[in-house]
Coordinates of C-alpha atoms in Angstrom, one line a residue:
M1 CA 37.8 -67.7 40.4
L2 CA 37.2 -66.0 37.7
T3 CA 38.2 -69.7 35.6
K4 CA 38.6 -72.6 37.2
R5 CA 35.4 -72.6 39.9
A6 CA 33.3 -69.8 38.2
P7 CA 30.0 -70.8 37.8
K8 CA 29.7 -70.5 34.0
P9 CA 33.1 -69.4 33.1
V10 CA 32.3 -68.9 29.8
A11 CA 29.6 -67.2 30.0
L12 CA 31.8 -65.4 33.2
L13 CA 34.5 -64.5 30.8
K14 CA 32.3 -63.3 27.9
T15 CA 30.6 -60.9 30.4
Y16 CA 33.5 -59.6 32.2
R17 CA 35.3 -58.7 27.8
D18 CA 32.1 -57.1 27.1
V19 CA 32.4 -55.5 30.9
R20 CA 36.1 -54.4 30.2
R21 CA 35.6 -53.4 26.5
G22 CA 32.5 -51.4 27.6
R23 CA 30.6 -50.0 24.5
P24 CA 28.1 -50.6 24.5
P25 CA 27.8 -50.5 29.0
V26 CA 27.4 -53.5 30.3
V27 CA 24.0 -53.0 33.0
D28 CA 24.7 -54.9 36.3
E29 CA 21.1 -56.9 37.2
E30 CA 21.0 -58.2 41.2
R31 CA 19.7 -61.4 40.2
S32 CA 22.1 -62.8 37.5
L33 CA 24.4 -65.1 39.0
I34 CA 27.9 -63.8 36.4
K35 CA 27.9 -60.5 37.3
S36 CA 27.0 -60.8 41.2
H37 CA 30.2 -63.6 40.9
L38 CA 32.4 -61.0 38.7
K39 CA 31.8 -57.8 41.6
L40 CA 32.0 -60.4 44.5
L41 CA 35.4 -61.4 43.0
G42 CA 35.9 -57.5 43.3
V43 CA 37.1 -57.7 39.6
V44 CA 34.5 -55.4 38.5
K45 CA 32.5 -52.7 40.4
R46 CA 29.2 -51.1 39.3
E47 CA 29.7 -47.0 38.2
G48 CA 25.9 -45.7 38.6
K49 CA 24.0 -48.6 36.3
A50 CA 26.7 -50.1 34.3
L51 CA 29.6 -52.3 35.9
Q52 CA 33.1 -51.2 35.5
V53 CA 36.8 -53.0 35.9
R54 CA 38.0 -51.5 39.5
N55 CA 41.2 -50.9 38.7
R56 CA 43.9 -50.2 36.9
V57 CA 46.2 -53.0 37.5
Y58 CA 43.2 -55.7 37.1
R59 CA 42.3 -53.6 33.5
Q60 CA 46.3 -54.8 32.6
V61 CA 46.8 -58.1 33.8
F62 CA 42.8 -59.3 32.8
D63 CA 43.2 -57.9 29.5
R64 CA 42.0 -59.5 26.0
Q65 CA 45.0 -61.8 26.3
W66 CA 44.4 -63.2 29.2
I67 CA 40.6 -63.8 28.3
K68 CA 41.3 -65.2 24.9
E69 CA 43.3 -67.7 26.0
H70 CA 41.3 -68.5 28.7
L71 CA 38.5 -68.6 26.8
P72 CA 38.0 -72.6 26.8
E73 CA 36.7 -71.9 22.9
N74 CA 38.3 -72.3 19.4
L75 CA 36.2 -73.6 15.6
W76 CA 35.2 -76.4 16.4
Q77 CA 34.1 -75.8 19.9
R78 CA 32.0 -73.8 18.8
I79 CA 30.3 -75.2 15.3
K80 CA 30.5 -79.0 17.0
P81 CA 26.8 -78.2 18.3
A82 CA 26.0 -77.1 14.8
M83 CA 27.3 -80.0 12.8
P84 CA 23.9 -82.1 12.4
I85 CA 22.3 -78.6 11.0
I86 CA 25.2 -78.2 8.9
A87 CA 25.0 -81.7 7.8
V88 CA 21.4 -81.3 6.2
L89 CA 22.4 -78.1 4.9
L90 CA 24.7 -80.0 2.8
A91 CA 22.9 -82.8 1.6
A92 CA 19.7 -80.2 0.2
F93 CA 22.2 -77.5 -1.1
I94 CA 23.2 -80.6 -2.6
G95 CA 19.7 -81.6 -4.1
M96 CA 18.8 -78.3 -5.1
A97 CA 22.0 -78.0 -7.1
G98 CA 20.2 -80.2 -9.5
V99 CA 17.5 -80.2 -9.9
A100 CA 18.5 -76.7 -10.9
G101 CA 20.9 -77.6 -13.5
Y102 CA 17.7 -79.7 -14.7
A103 CA 15.9 -76.8 -14.5
F104 CA 18.5 -74.4 -16.3
Q105 CA 18.3 -77.3 -19.3
Q106 CA 14.6 -77.5 -19.4
R107 CA 14.4 -73.1 -19.5
S108 CA 17.8 -73.0 -22.2
V109 CA 14.9 -75.4 -25.4
A110 CA 11.6 -73.1 -24.1
Q111 CA 13.9 -70.1 -24.0
D112 CA 15.4 -71.4 -27.6
A113 CA 12.1 -72.3 -28.6
L114 CA 10.4 -69.4 -28.2
V115 CA 13.0 -66.9 -30.0
I116 CA 11.8 -68.6 -33.3
R117 CA 8.5 -68.3 -31.8
Q118 CA 9.0 -64.5 -31.5
H119 CA 11.1 -63.9 -34.9
Q120 CA 8.0 -65.2 -36.9
I121 CA 5.4 -63.2 -35.5
A122 CA 7.6 -60.1 -36.0
E123 CA 8.4 -60.9 -39.6
Q124 CA 4.2 -61.3 -39.8
Q125 CA 3.8 -57.8 -38.5
T126 CA 6.8 -56.3 -39.8
R127 CA 4.4 -56.5 -43.6
E128 CA 1.0 -56.0 -41.7
T129 CA 2.7 -52.9 -40.3
K130 CA 4.3 -51.8 -44.4
K131 CA 1.0 -52.6 -45.4
Q132 CA -1.5 -50.3 -43.0
A133 CA 1.8 -47.4 -43.4
K134 CA 0.6 -48.0 -47.7
I135 CA -2.6 -47.8 -47.3
A136 CA -2.2 -44.4 -44.2
T137 CA -0.2 -42.1 -46.8
K138 CA -2.9 -42.6 -49.5
T139 CA -6.0 -41.7 -46.6
Q140 CA -3.2 -38.8 -45.1
F141 CA -3.1 -37.4 -48.3
A142 CA -6.8 -37.6 -49.5
N143 CA -7.1 -35.9 -45.9
N144 CA -5.4 -33.0 -46.6
Q145 CA -7.1 -32.4 -50.7
R146 CA -10.0 -31.8 -48.6
E147 CA -8.4 -30.1 -45.3
E148 CA -7.0 -27.7 -47.7
L149 CA -10.2 -27.1 -49.5
D150 CA -12.0 -26.6 -46.8
E151 CA -8.9 -23.9 -44.7
Q152 CA -9.3 -21.8 -48.2
R153 CA -13.6 -21.4 -47.6
R154 CA -13.1 -20.5 -44.8
N155 CA -10.9 -17.5 -45.5
A156 CA -12.6 -16.7 -47.4
G157 CA -15.6 -16.5 -44.8
T158 CA -13.9 -14.1 -43.0
Q159 CA -11.8 -11.4 -45.1
M160 CA -15.3 -11.6 -46.0
E161 CA -16.4 -11.2 -42.3
R162 CA -13.9 -8.3 -41.4
T163 CA -14.8 -6.4 -44.1
Q164 CA -17.9 -5.8 -43.8
K165 CA -17.3 -5.3 -39.6
H166 CA -14.4 -2.6 -40.9
S167 CA -17.4 -1.1 -43.2
I168 CA -19.7 -1.2 -40.2
Q169 CA -17.1 0.0 -38.1
L170 CA -16.1 2.6 -40.4
A171 CA -19.6 4.9 -41.1
E172 CA -19.9 4.2 -36.7
D173 CA -16.4 6.7 -37.3
Q174 CA -18.1 9.1 -39.0
R175 CA -21.7 9.3 -37.5
Q176 CA -19.8 10.0 -33.1
S177 CA -17.7 13.0 -35.1
A178 CA -20.2 14.2 -37.9
T179 CA -21.9 14.4 -33.9
Q180 CA -19.1 15.0 -31.8
K181 CA -18.7 18.1 -34.4
I182 CA -22.8 19.0 -33.9
L183 CA -21.5 19.3 -30.3
V184 CA -18.7 20.8 -30.5
A185 CA -20.6 23.6 -32.4
K186 CA -23.8 23.2 -30.5
L187 CA -21.5 24.0 -27.3
R188 CA -19.1 27.7 -28.2
G189 CA -22.0 28.7 -29.3
K190 CA -24.3 28.9 -26.1
A191 CA -20.9 30.1 -24.2
A192 CA -20.6 32.6 -27.0
V193 CA -25.0 33.3 -26.6
V194 CA -23.6 34.1 -23.2
L195 CA -21.3 36.3 -23.9
D196 CA -23.8 38.3 -25.7
R197 CA -27.0 38.3 -23.2
L198 CA -24.6 38.8 -19.6
P199 CA -24.0 43.3 -20.8
T200 CA -28.3 43.5 -21.0
A201 CA -31.2 42.7 -19.4
R202 CA -31.5 39.3 -20.0
A203 CA -28.1 39.2 -17.5
V204 CA -30.3 35.9 -15.8
D205 CA -30.9 34.4 -18.8
G206 CA -26.9 33.8 -19.7
M207 CA -26.1 32.9 -16.6
V208 CA -28.3 30.3 -16.5
M209 CA -27.2 29.2 -20.1
A210 CA -22.9 29.5 -19.0
I211 CA -24.5 26.0 -15.5
Q212 CA -26.5 25.0 -18.5
A213 CA -23.4 24.8 -20.6
M214 CA -21.4 23.9 -18.0
G215 CA -23.0 21.2 -17.3
E216 CA -23.4 19.4 -21.2
V217 CA -19.9 19.2 -20.8
I218 CA -18.5 17.7 -17.5
W219 CA -21.0 14.4 -19.1
Q220 CA -19.0 14.3 -22.0
K221 CA -16.0 12.0 -22.9
P222 CA -12.9 13.8 -21.6
E223 CA -11.2 14.3 -25.2
M224 CA -14.5 16.0 -26.2
A225 CA -14.7 18.3 -22.4
K226 CA -11.2 19.2 -23.7
Q227 CA -12.1 20.7 -27.0
V228 CA -15.0 22.8 -25.8
L229 CA -13.5 23.2 -22.1
T230 CA -12.4 26.6 -22.6
P231 CA -14.5 28.8 -24.3
V232 CA -17.9 27.2 -21.7
Q233 CA -16.2 28.3 -19.0
S234 CA -15.4 31.3 -19.8
S235 CA -18.8 32.1 -20.0
L236 CA -19.4 31.0 -17.2
L237 CA -16.8 33.3 -15.1
A238 CA -18.2 36.0 -17.1
A239 CA -21.0 35.4 -16.2
V240 CA -19.9 35.6 -12.3
Q241 CA -17.5 38.3 -12.7
S242 CA -20.8 40.5 -13.9
V243 CA -23.1 39.5 -11.0
K244 CA -22.5 42.4 -8.8
E245 CA -21.6 41.3 -5.0
Q246 CA -25.8 41.6 -2.8
N247 CA -24.3 39.9 0.2
L248 CA -21.5 43.1 1.8
I249 CA -20.7 42.4 5.3
T250 CA -20.2 45.9 7.2
N251 CA -17.7 46.2 9.6
V252 CA -17.6 49.1 12.1
A253 CA -14.6 49.7 11.9
D254 CA -11.3 48.3 9.1
V255 CA -10.7 45.6 8.8
I256 CA -7.5 43.7 8.7
S257 CA -7.8 39.9 8.5
V258 CA -11.3 37.7 7.8
A259 CA -11.5 33.8 8.0
F260 CA -13.6 31.1 7.0
S261 CA -15.1 27.5 9.4
P262 CA -14.0 24.6 8.4
D263 CA -17.5 24.5 7.5
G264 CA -18.1 27.2 4.8
Q265 CA -20.9 28.3 6.8
T266 CA -19.1 30.7 9.1
I267 CA -16.6 33.9 8.2
A268 CA -14.6 35.7 10.9
S269 CA -13.0 39.0 11.1
G270 CA -10.6 41.0 13.0
S271 CA -10.9 44.8 12.9
Y272 CA -8.4 48.1 14.2
D273 CA -11.1 48.8 16.2
N274 CA -9.6 46.0 18.6
M275 CA -12.4 43.3 18.1
V276 CA -13.2 40.0 16.3
R277 CA -17.0 39.5 14.9
L278 CA -18.7 35.5 13.4
W279 CA -20.7 36.6 10.7
D280 CA -23.1 34.0 8.8
L281 CA -23.0 33.9 4.9
Q282 CA -25.8 36.5 4.0
G283 CA -23.0 39.2 6.1
Q284 CA -25.3 39.3 9.0
P285 CA -23.7 39.6 12.1
I286 CA -23.6 36.2 15.2
G287 CA -23.8 37.1 18.8
Q288 CA -21.7 39.6 19.2
P289 CA -18.1 40.8 19.4
F290 CA -15.2 39.2 21.0
Q291 CA -13.4 41.3 22.9
G292 CA -10.6 41.5 25.0
H293 CA -7.4 42.7 22.8
T294 CA -6.2 46.1 23.4
N295 CA -5.5 47.0 20.3
A296 CA -6.2 46.0 16.7
V297 CA -6.8 42.3 16.0
F298 CA -4.2 41.6 13.3
P299 CA -4.6 37.7 12.4
V300 CA -7.8 35.2 12.3
A301 CA -7.9 31.4 12.3
F302 CA -10.4 28.9 12.9
S303 CA -9.4 25.3 14.1
P304 CA -9.7 22.1 11.5
D305 CA -12.3 20.6 13.9
G306 CA -14.5 24.4 13.6
K307 CA -15.3 24.7 17.5
T308 CA -12.0 27.3 18.6
I309 CA -10.9 30.6 17.0
A310 CA -7.1 32.1 17.4
S311 CA -6.5 35.5 17.2
G312 CA -3.1 38.2 16.7
S313 CA -3.0 41.7 18.0
A314 CA -1.1 44.9 18.6
D315 CA -1.0 44.4 21.8
N316 CA 1.2 41.6 21.1
T317 CA -0.6 38.5 22.2
V318 CA -2.6 36.0 20.9
R319 CA -5.6 34.5 22.1
L320 CA -8.6 31.4 21.9
W321 CA -12.7 32.1 21.8
D322 CA -15.0 29.5 21.4
L323 CA -17.9 30.6 19.4
Q324 CA -19.7 32.5 22.0
G325 CA -17.2 34.9 21.9
Q326 CA -16.1 33.9 25.2
P327 CA -12.3 33.5 25.8
I328 CA -10.2 29.8 26.4
G329 CA -7.7 30.7 29.0
Q330 CA -5.3 33.8 29.4
P331 CA -3.2 35.6 26.5
F332 CA -1.2 34.3 24.7
Q333 CA 2.2 36.4 26.1
G334 CA 6.1 35.8 24.8
H335 CA 6.0 38.2 22.1
T336 CA 7.6 41.2 22.5
S337 CA 5.6 43.2 19.1
W338 CA 2.2 42.8 17.0
V339 CA 1.2 39.2 16.5
T340 CA 1.2 39.5 12.6
S341 CA 0.0 36.2 11.6
V342 CA -1.8 33.5 13.4
A343 CA -1.9 29.4 11.8
F344 CA -3.5 26.0 13.6
S345 CA -1.4 22.9 13.1
P346 CA -3.5 20.4 10.9
D347 CA -4.2 18.0 13.9
G348 CA -5.4 20.9 15.4
Q349 CA -3.2 20.6 18.6
T350 CA -0.5 23.4 18.5
I351 CA -0.5 27.3 16.6
A352 CA 1.7 29.2 15.3
S353 CA 1.9 33.0 14.9
G354 CA 4.6 34.9 13.8
S355 CA 5.2 38.8 15.1
W356 CA 6.3 41.9 14.1
D357 CA 9.4 41.4 16.6
N358 CA 11.0 39.2 13.6
T359 CA 10.6 35.5 15.5
V360 CA 7.6 32.9 15.1
R361 CA 7.3 30.9 18.1
L362 CA 5.0 27.3 18.8
W363 CA 2.3 27.4 21.0
D364 CA -0.2 24.4 23.2
L365 CA -3.9 24.8 23.1
Q366 CA -3.2 26.1 27.4
G367 CA -1.3 28.8 26.3
Q368 CA 2.2 27.8 26.6
P369 CA 5.6 28.3 24.1
I370 CA 6.8 25.2 23.2
G371 CA 10.7 25.3 22.8
Q372 CA 12.5 28.8 21.7
P373 CA 10.9 31.4 19.4
F374 CA 12.8 30.3 16.2
Q375 CA 14.8 33.6 15.1
G376 CA 15.7 33.7 11.2
H377 CA 14.0 36.7 9.4
T378 CA 15.7 40.0 9.8
N379 CA 12.3 42.2 9.3
A380 CA 8.3 41.2 10.7
V381 CA 7.2 37.8 10.2
F382 CA 3.8 38.3 8.4
S383 CA 2.9 35.2 7.7
V384 CA 3.2 31.1 9.0
A385 CA 1.5 27.7 7.6
F386 CA 2.0 25.2 8.6
S387 CA 2.2 22.0 6.1
P388 CA -0.4 19.4 5.1
D389 CA 1.3 16.9 7.2
G390 CA 2.3 19.5 10.0
K391 CA 5.4 18.3 10.3
T392 CA 6.2 22.4 8.7
I393 CA 6.1 25.4 9.2
A394 CA 6.8 28.0 6.7
S395 CA 7.2 32.0 7.3
G396 CA 7.2 34.8 5.0
S397 CA 8.5 38.1 6.4
L398 CA 8.8 42.2 5.5
D399 CA 13.6 41.0 5.4
N400 CA 11.5 39.4 1.3
T401 CA 12.5 36.2 2.0
L402 CA 10.4 32.7 2.9
R403 CA 11.8 31.0 5.1
L404 CA 10.9 27.0 6.1
W405 CA 11.8 25.6 10.0
D406 CA 11.1 22.2 12.0
L407 CA 9.1 22.0 14.8
Q408 CA 11.9 22.6 17.2
G409 CA 12.5 25.7 15.1
Q410 CA 16.0 25.1 13.1
P411 CA 15.6 26.1 9.6
I412 CA 15.5 23.5 6.9
G413 CA 17.3 24.6 4.4
Q414 CA 18.3 27.9 2.5
L415 CA 16.3 31.1 2.3
F416 CA 13.8 31.7 -0.5
Q417 CA 14.9 34.6 -2.3
G418 CA 13.5 36.3 -5.2
H419 CA 11.0 38.4 -3.6
T420 CA 11.9 42.0 -4.2
N421 CA 9.3 44.1 -1.5
A422 CA 7.5 41.9 1.6
V423 CA 5.8 38.9 2.0
I424 CA 3.4 39.2 3.9
S425 CA 1.2 35.2 2.5
V426 CA 3.0 31.5 2.0
A427 CA 0.9 28.8 1.5
F428 CA 1.4 24.5 1.0
S429 CA 0.2 23.8 -1.9
P430 CA -2.6 20.9 -0.3
D431 CA 0.2 17.2 -1.5
G432 CA 2.4 19.8 0.7
Q433 CA 4.9 19.6 -2.2
T434 CA 4.5 23.9 -3.0
I435 CA 4.5 26.6 -1.1
A436 CA 2.9 29.9 -2.5
S437 CA 3.9 33.2 -1.4
G438 CA 2.6 36.5 -2.6
S439 CA 4.7 39.9 -2.3
W440 CA 4.4 44.0 -1.7
D441 CA 6.6 43.6 -5.9
K442 CA 3.6 42.4 -7.6
T443 CA 3.8 39.1 -7.9
V444 CA 3.0 35.3 -6.4
R445 CA 5.6 32.9 -7.0
L446 CA 5.5 28.9 -6.1
W447 CA 8.8 27.3 -4.9
K448 CA 10.0 24.9 -5.9
G449 CA -8.0 28.7 -10.9
N450 CA -10.6 26.8 -11.6
W451 CA -13.7 26.3 -13.5
Q452 CA -15.8 24.0 -10.6
G453 CA -15.4 27.1 -8.2
W454 CA -16.7 29.7 -10.8
L455 CA -19.9 27.4 -10.9
Q456 CA -20.2 27.6 -7.3
A457 CA -19.6 30.8 -7.5
A458 CA -22.4 31.5 -10.3
C459 CA -25.2 28.5 -8.8
N460 CA -24.9 30.3 -5.0
H461 CA -25.3 33.8 -6.7
L462 CA -28.4 31.8 -8.4
R463 CA -29.8 29.3 -5.9
F464 CA -32.4 31.6 -5.0
H465 CA -33.9 33.0 -8.2
P466 CA -37.1 32.2 -10.2
V467 CA -35.2 30.8 -13.0
L468 CA -34.1 27.8 -10.5
Q469 CA -36.5 27.3 -8.6
K470 CA -39.2 27.4 -11.4
P471 CA -36.9 26.6 -14.2
E472 CA -40.1 26.2 -16.1
S473 CA -41.7 29.3 -15.7
S474 CA -38.2 30.9 -17.5
S475 CA -37.5 32.1 -21.1
E476 CA -36.1 28.9 -22.0
P477 CA -37.4 26.5 -19.9
L478 CA -34.9 23.3 -21.4
V479 CA -31.3 25.0 -20.2
A480 CA -32.6 26.6 -17.3
A481 CA -33.9 23.3 -16.2
A482 CA -30.6 21.5 -17.3
A483 CA -28.4 24.5 -15.4
R484 CA -30.2 23.4 -12.5
Q485 CA -29.2 20.2 -12.9
T486 CA -25.8 20.4 -12.7
Y487 CA -25.5 22.5 -9.8
E488 CA -27.9 19.9 -8.2
E489 CA -25.6 17.0 -8.7
Q490 CA -22.6 18.7 -8.9
V491 CA -23.3 21.2 -6.3
W492 CA -26.5 20.3 -3.5
G493 CA -24.8 17.2 -4.5
K494 CA -20.8 17.9 -3.7
L495 CA -20.3 15.1 -5.9
N496 CA -16.4 15.6 -7.0
F497 CA -15.9 17.8 -10.1
G498 CA -15.0 16.0 -13.6
S499 CA -15.6 12.6 -12.0
R500 CA -17.5 11.5 -14.6

């Protein structure tokens, strides 16, 4: 059935051979007579879409040797149908070989002629190149001579130009140096005049001149300002110190603590009469005293937004107040002795308090304690302060030490030891890198003021004085006008000192 009675034995055996190999798989086709005959004989079967030898017996019996023996093909049978084509190709090849031989012979003759011609052209080009090289050498020599002369002329001109520029710059430097020396002498002279006038009836004129001189220093270059800053700022400080304080705040009892509002326009005070009071900058009371504590009020502090005031008292409590003096919530109860210090965190959401019970406590704005008391001092805690980032608290104590704490009440590092008496005040620098402490041992220590403030104080003293209101009416109108300009730009304008 596979070899003698098959419809197309050769095609059938080839298809069976491909199925047996399995690479690539032979896909079953219902309309294929050969594949249908193989399936009908039972030699192959369909698995999925491909044909496979039905079983191992058939695979072993009808193996590759059997297929090779029964394929009715040999080499002659394979090439016999193509013999006419092969004969034609052979004849064409022989003809082309003859043509190619003739062409090769002719190409050899042409190449020989071409080589001879190229050799002649090369000799002619060599002669021409040597001739051009001689001409170029003479031309290059002449060009080199001309360029050398041009370079000498340029160098001479450049040197002359440099000499002229140097002379001009030297003259300018000398002029600027002379001008600077004159200005330095002028400003030093004004500082001396200020000091002469302050003890006399012309004290106001002295202060005006100090402001005007400070304004001149601000506008100078840094290297110039350094030469006159010390004498001028000394005269400005002396002017501030010579003026008697006019705005005196009078309380009805001993004042224990004061605090400025963040905008600098309001002052809060705590006193022995159990009261908290607010004042304006002219010393006038704002509203009624804040009543609620039952003992002396020690510390007071404004919240960062200026809308809330915290106070600590000898009644062992902390209280919060609005700006109308109304208590906010209930007193913060937890300390067992006087509350001597309070401080708001930078975000205004936490309050720290220090007490004579030797502890520091943290509170939320509803008066609920945050964590356990900070225990570590062996005597009263007299001062507390938050770091600028709000992550650290410093405390000063009557045990002569400072401590740092994290917000969970764990001490950071060791005690800061060095003071020989109670530490009653602590403060962080704006960058949080330095802590200042004040003590009853009469020292301030830094652990790890300046002319701008004096200028503002001097200007504030003369804010409503005629010498600044109408500079033209003063004895020295030019000086007074310059002082007013300094005041307007540096104090009223709130510019950054020293930014120019």
